[in-house]
XYZ file of N, CA, C and O in Angstrom:
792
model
N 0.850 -1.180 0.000
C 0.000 0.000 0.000
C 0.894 1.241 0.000
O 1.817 1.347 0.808
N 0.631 2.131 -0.863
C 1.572 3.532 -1.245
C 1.027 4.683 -0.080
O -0.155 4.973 0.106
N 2.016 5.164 0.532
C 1.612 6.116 1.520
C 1.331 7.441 0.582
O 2.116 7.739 -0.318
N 0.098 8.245 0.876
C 0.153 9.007 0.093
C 1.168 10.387 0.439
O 1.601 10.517 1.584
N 1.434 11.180 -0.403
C 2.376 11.826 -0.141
C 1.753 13.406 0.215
O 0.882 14.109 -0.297
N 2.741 13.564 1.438
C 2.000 14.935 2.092
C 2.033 16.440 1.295
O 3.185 16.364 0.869
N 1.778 17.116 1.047
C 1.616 18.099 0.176
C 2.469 19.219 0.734
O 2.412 19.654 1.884
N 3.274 19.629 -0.249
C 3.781 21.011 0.129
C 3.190 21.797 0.783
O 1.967 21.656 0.800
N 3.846 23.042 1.657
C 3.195 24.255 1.955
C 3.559 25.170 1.757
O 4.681 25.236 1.255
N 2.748 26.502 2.066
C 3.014 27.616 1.562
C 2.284 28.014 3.210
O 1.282 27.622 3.808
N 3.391 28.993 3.515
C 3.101 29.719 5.194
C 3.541 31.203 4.670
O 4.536 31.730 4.171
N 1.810 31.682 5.199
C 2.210 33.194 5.367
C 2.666 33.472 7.267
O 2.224 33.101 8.355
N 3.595 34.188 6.844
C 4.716 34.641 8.471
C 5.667 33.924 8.174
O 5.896 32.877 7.568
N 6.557 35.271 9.127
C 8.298 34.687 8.582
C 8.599 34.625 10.198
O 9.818 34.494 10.308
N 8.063 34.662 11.332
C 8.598 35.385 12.618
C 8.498 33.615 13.246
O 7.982 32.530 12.979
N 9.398 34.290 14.241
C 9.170 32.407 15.241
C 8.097 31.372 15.555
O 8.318 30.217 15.921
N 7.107 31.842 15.395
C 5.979 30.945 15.546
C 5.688 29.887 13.460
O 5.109 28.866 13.090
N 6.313 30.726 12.941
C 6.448 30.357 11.254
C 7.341 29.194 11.602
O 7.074 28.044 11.253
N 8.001 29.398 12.033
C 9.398 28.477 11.832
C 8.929 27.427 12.770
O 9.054 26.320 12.248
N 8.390 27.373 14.078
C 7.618 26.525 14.584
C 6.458 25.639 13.537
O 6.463 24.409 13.489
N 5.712 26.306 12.915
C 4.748 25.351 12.075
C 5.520 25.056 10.773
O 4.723 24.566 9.972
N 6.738 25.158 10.250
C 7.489 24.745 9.253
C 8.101 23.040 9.839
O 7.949 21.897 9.409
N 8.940 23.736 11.193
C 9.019 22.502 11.540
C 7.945 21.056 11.864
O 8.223 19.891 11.579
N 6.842 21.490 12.449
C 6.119 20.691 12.537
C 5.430 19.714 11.102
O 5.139 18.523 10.997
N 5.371 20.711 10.281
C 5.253 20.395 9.079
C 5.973 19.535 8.450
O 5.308 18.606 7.990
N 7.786 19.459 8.128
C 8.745 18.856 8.014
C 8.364 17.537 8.450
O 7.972 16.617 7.732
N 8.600 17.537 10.354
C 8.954 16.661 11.074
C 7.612 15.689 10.879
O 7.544 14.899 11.821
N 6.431 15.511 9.837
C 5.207 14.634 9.272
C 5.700 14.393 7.812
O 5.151 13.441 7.256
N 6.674 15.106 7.052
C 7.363 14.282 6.017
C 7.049 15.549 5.160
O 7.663 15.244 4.138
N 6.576 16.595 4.941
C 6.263 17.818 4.075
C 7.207 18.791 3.973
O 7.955 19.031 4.921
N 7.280 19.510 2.719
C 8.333 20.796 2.593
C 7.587 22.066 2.436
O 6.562 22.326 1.806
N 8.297 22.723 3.108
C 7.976 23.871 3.098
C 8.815 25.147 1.990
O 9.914 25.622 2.275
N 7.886 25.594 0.519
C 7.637 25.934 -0.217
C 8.513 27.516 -0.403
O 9.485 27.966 -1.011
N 7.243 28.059 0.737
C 7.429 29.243 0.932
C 7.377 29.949 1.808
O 6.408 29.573 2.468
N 7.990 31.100 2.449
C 7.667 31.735 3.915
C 7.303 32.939 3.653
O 8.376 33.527 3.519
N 6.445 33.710 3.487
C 5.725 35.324 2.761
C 6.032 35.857 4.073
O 5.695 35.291 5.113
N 6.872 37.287 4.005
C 7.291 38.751 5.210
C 5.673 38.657 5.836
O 4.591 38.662 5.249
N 6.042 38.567 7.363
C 4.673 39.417 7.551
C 3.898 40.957 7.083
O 4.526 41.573 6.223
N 3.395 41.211 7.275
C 2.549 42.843 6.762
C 3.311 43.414 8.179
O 3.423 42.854 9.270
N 3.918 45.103 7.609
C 3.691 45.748 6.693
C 4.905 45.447 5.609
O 5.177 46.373 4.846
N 5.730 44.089 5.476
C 6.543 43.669 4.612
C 5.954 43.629 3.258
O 6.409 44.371 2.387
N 4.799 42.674 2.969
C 4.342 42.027 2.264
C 3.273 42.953 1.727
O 2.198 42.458 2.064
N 3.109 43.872 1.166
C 1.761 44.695 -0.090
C 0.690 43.982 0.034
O -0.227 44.410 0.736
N 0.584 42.727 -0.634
C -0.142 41.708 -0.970
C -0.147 40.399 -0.714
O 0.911 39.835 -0.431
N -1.161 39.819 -0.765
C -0.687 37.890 -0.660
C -1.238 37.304 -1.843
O -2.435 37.365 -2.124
N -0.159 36.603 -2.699
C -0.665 36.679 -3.531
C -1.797 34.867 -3.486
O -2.096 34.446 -2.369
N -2.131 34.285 -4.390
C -2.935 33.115 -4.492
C -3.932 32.924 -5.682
O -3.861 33.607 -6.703
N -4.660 32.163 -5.523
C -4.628 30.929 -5.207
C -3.652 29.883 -5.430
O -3.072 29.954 -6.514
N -3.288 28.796 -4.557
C -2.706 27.798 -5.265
C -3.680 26.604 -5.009
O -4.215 26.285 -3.947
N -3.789 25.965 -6.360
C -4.445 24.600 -6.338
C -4.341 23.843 -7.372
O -4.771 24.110 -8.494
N -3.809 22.940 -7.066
C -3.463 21.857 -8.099
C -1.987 22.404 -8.983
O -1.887 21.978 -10.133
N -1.150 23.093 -8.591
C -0.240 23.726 -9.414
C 1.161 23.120 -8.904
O 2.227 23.465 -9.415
N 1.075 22.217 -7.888
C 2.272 21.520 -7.577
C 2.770 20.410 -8.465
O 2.041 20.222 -9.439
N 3.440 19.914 -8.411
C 3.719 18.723 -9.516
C 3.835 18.035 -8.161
O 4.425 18.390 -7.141
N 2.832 16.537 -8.536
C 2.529 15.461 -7.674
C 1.352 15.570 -7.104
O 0.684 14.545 -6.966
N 0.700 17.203 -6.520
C -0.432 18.045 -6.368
C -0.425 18.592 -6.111
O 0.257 19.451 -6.671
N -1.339 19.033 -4.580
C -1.947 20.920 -4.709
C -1.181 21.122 -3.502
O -0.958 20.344 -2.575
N -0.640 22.913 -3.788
C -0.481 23.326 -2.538
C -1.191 23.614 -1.098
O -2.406 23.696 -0.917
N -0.695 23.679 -0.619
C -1.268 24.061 0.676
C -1.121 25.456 1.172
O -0.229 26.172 0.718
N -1.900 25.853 2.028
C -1.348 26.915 2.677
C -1.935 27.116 4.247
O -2.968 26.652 4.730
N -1.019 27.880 4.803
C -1.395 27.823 6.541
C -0.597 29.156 6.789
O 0.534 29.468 6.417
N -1.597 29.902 7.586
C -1.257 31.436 8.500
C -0.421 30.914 9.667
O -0.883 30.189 10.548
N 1.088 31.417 9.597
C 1.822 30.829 10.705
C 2.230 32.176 11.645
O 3.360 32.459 12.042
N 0.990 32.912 11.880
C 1.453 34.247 12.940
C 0.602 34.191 13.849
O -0.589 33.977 13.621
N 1.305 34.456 15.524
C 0.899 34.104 16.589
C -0.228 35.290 16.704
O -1.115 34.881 17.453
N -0.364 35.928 16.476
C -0.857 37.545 16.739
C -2.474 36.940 16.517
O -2.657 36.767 15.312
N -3.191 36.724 17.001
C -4.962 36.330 16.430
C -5.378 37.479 15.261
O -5.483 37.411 14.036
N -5.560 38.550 16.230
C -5.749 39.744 14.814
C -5.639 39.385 13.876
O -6.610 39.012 13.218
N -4.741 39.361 13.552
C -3.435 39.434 12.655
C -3.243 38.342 11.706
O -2.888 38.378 10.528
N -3.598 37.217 12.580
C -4.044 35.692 11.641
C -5.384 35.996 10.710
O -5.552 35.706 9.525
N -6.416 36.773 11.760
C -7.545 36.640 10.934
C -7.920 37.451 10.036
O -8.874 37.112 9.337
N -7.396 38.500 9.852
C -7.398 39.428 9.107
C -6.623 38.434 7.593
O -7.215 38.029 6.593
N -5.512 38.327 7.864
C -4.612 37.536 6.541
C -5.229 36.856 5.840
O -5.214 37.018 4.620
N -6.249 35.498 6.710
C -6.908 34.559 6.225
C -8.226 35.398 5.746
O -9.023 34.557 5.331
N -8.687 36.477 5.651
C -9.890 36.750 4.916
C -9.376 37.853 3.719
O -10.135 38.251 2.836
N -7.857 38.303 3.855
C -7.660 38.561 2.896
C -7.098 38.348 1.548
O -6.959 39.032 0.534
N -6.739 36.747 2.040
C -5.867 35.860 1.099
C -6.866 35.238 0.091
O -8.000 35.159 0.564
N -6.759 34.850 -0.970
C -7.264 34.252 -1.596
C -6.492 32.789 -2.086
O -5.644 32.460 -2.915
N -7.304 32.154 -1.078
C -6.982 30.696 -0.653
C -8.075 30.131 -0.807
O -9.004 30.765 -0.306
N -8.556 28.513 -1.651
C -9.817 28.059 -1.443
C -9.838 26.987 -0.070
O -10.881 26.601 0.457
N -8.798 26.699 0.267
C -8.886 26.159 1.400
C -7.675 26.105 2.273
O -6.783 26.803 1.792
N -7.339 25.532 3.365
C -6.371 26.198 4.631
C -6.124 25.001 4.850
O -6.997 24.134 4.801
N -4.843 24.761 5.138
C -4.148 23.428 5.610
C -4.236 23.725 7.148
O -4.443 24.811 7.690
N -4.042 22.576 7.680
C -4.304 22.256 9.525
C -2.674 21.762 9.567
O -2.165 21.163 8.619
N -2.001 22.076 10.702
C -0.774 21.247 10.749
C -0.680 20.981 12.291
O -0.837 21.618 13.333
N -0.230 19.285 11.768
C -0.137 18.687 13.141
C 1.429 17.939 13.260
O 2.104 17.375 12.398
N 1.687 18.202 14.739
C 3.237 17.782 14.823
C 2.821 16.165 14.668
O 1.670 15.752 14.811
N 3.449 15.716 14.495
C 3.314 13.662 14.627
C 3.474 13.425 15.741
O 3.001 12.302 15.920
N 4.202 14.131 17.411
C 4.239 13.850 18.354
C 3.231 14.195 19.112
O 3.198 13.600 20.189
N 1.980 15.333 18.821
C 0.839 15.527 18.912
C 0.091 14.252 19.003
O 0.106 13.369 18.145
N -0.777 14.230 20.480
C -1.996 12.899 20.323
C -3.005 13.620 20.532
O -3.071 14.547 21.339
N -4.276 13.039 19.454
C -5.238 14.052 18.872
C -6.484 12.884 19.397
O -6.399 12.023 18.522
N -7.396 12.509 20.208
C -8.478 11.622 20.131
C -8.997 11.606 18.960
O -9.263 12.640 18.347
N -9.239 10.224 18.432
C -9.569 10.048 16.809
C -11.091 10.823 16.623
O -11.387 11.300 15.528
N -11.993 10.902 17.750
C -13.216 11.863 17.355
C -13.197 13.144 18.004
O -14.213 13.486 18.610
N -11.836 14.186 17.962
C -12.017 15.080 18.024
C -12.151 15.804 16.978
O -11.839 15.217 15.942
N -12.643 17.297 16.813
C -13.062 17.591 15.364
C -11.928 19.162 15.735
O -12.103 19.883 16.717
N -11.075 19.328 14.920
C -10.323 19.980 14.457
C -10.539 21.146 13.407
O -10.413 20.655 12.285
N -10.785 22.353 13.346
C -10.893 23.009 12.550
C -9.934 23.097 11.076
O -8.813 22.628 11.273
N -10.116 23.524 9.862
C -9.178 24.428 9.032
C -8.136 25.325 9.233
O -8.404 26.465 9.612
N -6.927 24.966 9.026
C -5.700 25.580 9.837
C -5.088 26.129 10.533
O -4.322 27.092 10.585
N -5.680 25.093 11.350
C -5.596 25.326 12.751
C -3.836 24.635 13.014
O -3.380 23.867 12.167
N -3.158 24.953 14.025
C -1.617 24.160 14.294
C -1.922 23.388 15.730
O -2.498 23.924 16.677
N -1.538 22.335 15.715
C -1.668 21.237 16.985
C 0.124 20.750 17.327
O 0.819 19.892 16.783
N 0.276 21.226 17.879
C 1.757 21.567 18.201
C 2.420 20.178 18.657
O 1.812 19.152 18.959
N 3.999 20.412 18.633
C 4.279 19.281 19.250
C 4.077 19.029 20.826
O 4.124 19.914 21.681
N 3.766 17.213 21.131
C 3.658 17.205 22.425
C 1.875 17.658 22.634
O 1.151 16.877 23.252
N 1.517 18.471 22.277
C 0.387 18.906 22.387
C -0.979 17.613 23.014
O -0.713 16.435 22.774
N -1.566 17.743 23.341
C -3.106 16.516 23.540
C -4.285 17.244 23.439
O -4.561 18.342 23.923
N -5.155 16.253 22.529
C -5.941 16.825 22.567
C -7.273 15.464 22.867
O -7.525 14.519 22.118
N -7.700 15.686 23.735
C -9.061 14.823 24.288
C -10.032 14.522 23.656
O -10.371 15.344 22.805
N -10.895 13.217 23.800
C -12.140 12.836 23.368
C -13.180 14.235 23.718
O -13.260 14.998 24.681
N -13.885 14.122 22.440
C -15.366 15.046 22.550
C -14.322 16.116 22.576
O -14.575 16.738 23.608
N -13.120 16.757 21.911
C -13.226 18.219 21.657
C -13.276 18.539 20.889
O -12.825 17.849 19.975
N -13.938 20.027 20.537
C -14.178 20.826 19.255
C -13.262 22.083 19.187
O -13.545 23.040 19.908
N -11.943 22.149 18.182
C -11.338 23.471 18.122
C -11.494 24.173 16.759
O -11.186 23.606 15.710
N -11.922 25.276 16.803
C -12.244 26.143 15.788
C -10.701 26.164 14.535
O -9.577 25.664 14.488
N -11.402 26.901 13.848
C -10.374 27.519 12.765
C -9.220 27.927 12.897
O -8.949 28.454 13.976
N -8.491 27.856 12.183
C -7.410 29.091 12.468
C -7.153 28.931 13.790
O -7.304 30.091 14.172
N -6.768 28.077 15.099
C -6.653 28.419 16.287
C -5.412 27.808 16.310
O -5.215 26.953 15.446
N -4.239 28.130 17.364
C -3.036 27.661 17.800
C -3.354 26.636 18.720
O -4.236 27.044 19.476
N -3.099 25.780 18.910
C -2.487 24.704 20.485
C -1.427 24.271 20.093
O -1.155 23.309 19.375
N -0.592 25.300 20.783
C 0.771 25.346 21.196
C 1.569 24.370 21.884
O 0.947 23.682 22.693
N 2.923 24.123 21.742
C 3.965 23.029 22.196
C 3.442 22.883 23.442
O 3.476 23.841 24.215
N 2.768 21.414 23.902
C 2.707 20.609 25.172
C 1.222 21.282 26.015
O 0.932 21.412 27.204
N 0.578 21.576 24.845
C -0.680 22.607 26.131
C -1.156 20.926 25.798
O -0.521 20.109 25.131
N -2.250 20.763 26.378
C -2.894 20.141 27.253
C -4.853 20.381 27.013
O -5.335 21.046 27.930
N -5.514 20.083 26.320
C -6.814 20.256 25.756
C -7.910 18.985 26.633
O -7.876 17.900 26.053
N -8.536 19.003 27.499
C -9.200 17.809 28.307
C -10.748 17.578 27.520
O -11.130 18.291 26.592
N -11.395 16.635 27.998
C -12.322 16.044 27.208
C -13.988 16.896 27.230
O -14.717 17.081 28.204
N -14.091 17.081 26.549
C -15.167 17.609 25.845
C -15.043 19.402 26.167
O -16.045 19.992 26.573
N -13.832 20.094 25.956
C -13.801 21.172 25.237
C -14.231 21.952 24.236
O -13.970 21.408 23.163
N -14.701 22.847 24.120
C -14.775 24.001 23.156
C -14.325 25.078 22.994
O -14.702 26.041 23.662
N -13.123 25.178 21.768
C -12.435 26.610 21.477
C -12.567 27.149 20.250
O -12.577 26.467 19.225
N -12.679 28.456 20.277
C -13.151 29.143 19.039
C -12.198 29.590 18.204
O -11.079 29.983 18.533
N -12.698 29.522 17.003
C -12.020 30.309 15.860
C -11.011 31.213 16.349
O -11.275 32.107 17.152
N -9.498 30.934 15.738
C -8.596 32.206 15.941
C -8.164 32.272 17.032
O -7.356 33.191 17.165
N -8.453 31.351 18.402
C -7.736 31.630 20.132
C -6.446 30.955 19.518
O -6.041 30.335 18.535
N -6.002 31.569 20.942
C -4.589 30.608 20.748
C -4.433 30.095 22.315
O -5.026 30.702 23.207
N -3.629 28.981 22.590
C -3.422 28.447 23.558
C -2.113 27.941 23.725
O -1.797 26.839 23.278
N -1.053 28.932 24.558
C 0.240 28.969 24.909
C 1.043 27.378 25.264
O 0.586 26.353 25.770
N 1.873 27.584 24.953
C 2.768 26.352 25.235
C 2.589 25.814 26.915
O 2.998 26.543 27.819
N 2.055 24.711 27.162
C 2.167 24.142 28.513
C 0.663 24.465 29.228
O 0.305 24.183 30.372
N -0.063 25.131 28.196
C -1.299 25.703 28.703
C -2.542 24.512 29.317
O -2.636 23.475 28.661
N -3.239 24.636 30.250
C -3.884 23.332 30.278
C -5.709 23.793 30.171
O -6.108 24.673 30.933
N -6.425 23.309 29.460
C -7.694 23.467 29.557
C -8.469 22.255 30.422
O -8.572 21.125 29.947
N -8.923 22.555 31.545
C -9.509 21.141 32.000
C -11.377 20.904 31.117
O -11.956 21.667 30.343
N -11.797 19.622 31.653
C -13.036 19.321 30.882
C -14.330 20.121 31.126
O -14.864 20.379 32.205
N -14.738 20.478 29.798
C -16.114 20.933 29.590
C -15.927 22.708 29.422
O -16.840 23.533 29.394
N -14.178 23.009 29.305
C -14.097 24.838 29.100
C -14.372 25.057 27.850
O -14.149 24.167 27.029
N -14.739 25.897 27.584
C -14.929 26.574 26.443
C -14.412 27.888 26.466
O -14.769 28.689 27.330
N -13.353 28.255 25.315
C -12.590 29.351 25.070
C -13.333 30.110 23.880
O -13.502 29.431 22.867
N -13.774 31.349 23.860
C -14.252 31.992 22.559
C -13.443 32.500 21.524
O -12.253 32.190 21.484
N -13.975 33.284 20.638
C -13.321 33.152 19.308
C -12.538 34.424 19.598
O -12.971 35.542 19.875
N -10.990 33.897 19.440
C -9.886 35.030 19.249
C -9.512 35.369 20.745
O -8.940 36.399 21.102
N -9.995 34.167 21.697
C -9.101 34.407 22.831
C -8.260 33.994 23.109
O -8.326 32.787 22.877
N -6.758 34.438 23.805
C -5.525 33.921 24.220
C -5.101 33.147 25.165
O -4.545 33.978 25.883
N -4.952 32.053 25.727
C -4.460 31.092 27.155
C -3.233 31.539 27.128
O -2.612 31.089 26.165
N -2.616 32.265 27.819
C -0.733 32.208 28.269
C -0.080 30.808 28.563
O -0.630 29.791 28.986
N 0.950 30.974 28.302
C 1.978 30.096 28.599
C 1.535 29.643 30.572
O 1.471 30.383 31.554
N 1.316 28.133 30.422
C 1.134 27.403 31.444
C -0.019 27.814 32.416
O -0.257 27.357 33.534
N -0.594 28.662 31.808
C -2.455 29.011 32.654
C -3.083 27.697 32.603
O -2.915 26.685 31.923
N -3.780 28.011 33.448
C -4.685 26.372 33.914
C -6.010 27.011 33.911
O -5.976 28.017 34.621
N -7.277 26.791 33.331
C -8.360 26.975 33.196
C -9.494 25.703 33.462
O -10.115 25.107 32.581
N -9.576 25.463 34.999
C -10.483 25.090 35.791
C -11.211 24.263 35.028
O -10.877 24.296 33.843
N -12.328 23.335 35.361
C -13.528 22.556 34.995
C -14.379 23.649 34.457
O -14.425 24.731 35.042
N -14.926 23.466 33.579
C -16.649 23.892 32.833
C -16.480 25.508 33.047
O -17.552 26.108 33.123
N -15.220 26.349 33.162
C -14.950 27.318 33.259
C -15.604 27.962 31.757
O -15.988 27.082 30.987
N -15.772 29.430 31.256
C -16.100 30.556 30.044
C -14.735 31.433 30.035
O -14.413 32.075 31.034
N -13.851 31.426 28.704
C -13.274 32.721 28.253
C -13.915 32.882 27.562
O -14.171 31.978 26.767
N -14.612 34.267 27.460
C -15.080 35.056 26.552
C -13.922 35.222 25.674
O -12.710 35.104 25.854
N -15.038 35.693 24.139
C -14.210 36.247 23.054
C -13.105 37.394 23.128
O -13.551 38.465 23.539
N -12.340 37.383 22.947
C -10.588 38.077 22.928
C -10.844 38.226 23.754
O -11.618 39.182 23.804
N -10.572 37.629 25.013
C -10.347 37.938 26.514
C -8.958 37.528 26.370
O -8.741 37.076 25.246
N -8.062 37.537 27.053
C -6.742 37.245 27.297
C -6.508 36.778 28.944
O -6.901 37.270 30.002
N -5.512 35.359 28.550
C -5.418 34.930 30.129
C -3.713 34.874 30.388
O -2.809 34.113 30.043
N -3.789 35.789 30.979
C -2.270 35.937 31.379
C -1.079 34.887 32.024
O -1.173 34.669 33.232
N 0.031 34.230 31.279
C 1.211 33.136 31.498
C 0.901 32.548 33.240
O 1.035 33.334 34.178
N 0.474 31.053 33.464
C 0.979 31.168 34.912
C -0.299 31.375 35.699
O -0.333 31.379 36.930
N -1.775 31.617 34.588
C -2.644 32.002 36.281
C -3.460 31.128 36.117
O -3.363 30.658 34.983
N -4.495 30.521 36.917
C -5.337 29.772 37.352
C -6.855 30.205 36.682
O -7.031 31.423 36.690
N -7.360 29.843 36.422
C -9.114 30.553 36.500
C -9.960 29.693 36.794
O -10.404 28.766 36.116
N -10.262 30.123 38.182
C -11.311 29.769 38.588
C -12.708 30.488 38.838
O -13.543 30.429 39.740
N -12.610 31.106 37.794
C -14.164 31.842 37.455
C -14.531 32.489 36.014
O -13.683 33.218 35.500
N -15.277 32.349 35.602
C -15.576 32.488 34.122
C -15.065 34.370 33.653
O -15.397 35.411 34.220
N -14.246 34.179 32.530
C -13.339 35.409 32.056
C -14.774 35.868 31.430
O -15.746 35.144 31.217
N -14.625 37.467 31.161
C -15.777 38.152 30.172
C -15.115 38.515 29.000
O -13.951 38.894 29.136
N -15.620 38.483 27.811
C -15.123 38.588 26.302
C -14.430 40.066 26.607
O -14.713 40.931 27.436
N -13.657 40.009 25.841
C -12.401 41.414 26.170
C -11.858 41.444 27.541
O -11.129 42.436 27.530
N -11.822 41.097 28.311
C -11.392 41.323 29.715
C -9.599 40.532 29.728
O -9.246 39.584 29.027
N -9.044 41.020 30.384
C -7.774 40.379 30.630
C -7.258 39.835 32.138
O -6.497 40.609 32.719
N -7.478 39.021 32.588
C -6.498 38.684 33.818
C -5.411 37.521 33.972
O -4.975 36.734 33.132
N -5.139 37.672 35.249
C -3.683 37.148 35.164
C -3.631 36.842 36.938
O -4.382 37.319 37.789
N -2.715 36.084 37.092
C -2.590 35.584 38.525
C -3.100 34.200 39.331
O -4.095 33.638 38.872
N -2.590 33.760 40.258
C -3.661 32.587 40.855
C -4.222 33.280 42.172
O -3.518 33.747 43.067
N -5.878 33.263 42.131
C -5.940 32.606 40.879
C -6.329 34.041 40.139
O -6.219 35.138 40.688
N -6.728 33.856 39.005
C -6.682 35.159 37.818
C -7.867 35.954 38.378
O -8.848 35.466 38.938
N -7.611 37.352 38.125
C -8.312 38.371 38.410
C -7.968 39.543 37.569
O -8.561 40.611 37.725
């Protein structure tokens, strides 16, 4: 049986979190194509690619940590569809449902019964528990842990090694600051930080 062969990519962002989803990319057997300047480098993005690879179609994936900044790119690119990249050292429960290019980092877990949006980061070694919900565009910091039944909204941030409680709410772009605890439901835009977060 012929393994099929993983498809090139094409990553818009050139900054450290790029080079993070290049590698991850690599380290599943794929090359990486191209790396496009972030904006205000880059004028334009250019696209579509499909079917223009020899062997097949390109891919493409937003490799900038910034949420904004991701989502803005991805509605201004003309892309018909968005590659997902997953490290191979990543364990993903076979019925979790994974959005459109989204990055599942190395080390990363991700639990039975979760749902992660689009475009969202889970970052090197975070930690995703069973029956989660995260929205479009969050990102979730390296070492970050979500326990079961949280739900993160669309375009909110987990810091590096925050722990977010049982059946806990981040509201949309709320931000949870490196290191804090939450044990009480965040409000969309709000930012805290601390154990536990306030």
């Amino acid at each position: 049986m012929t393994r099929a062969r993983t498809p090139d990519l094409i990553l818009f962002g050139a900054g450290g979190h790029a080079r993070v989803v290049a590698e991850a990319w690599r380290a599943a057997g794929g090359a990486v194509l191209f790396v496009a300047p972030d904006p205000p480098d880059a004028p334009g993005l250019p696209g579509p690619w499909t079917d223009t690879a020899p062997g097949g179609a390109l891919s493409a994936h937003v490799a900038v940590g910034d949420n904004g900044l991701r989502r803005r790119l991805v509605g201004e690119a003309r892309v018909q569809s968005w590659q997902g990249v997953r490290h191979p050292a990543a364990i993903i429960a076979p019925d979790a449902v994974i959005g459109e290019g989204t990055l599942i980092g190395a080390l990363a877990v991700i639990q039975p019964m979760v749902r992660v949006g689009a475009h969202v980061i889970v970052n090197t070694a975070a930690v995703v528990e069973h029956d989660v919900e995260v929205g479009a565009f969050a990102h979730l910091g390296p070492r970050s842990v979500l326990l079961g039944g949280v739900a993160v909204g669309e375009g909110a941030f987990v810091g590096a090694g925050a722990v977010v409680l049982p059946g806990r709410r981040i509201g949309a772009g709320a931000v949870v600051g490196a290191g804090a605890v939450v044990s009480r439901d965040v409000p969309s835009g709000a930012t805290v930080r601390g154990v536990p977060a306030r």
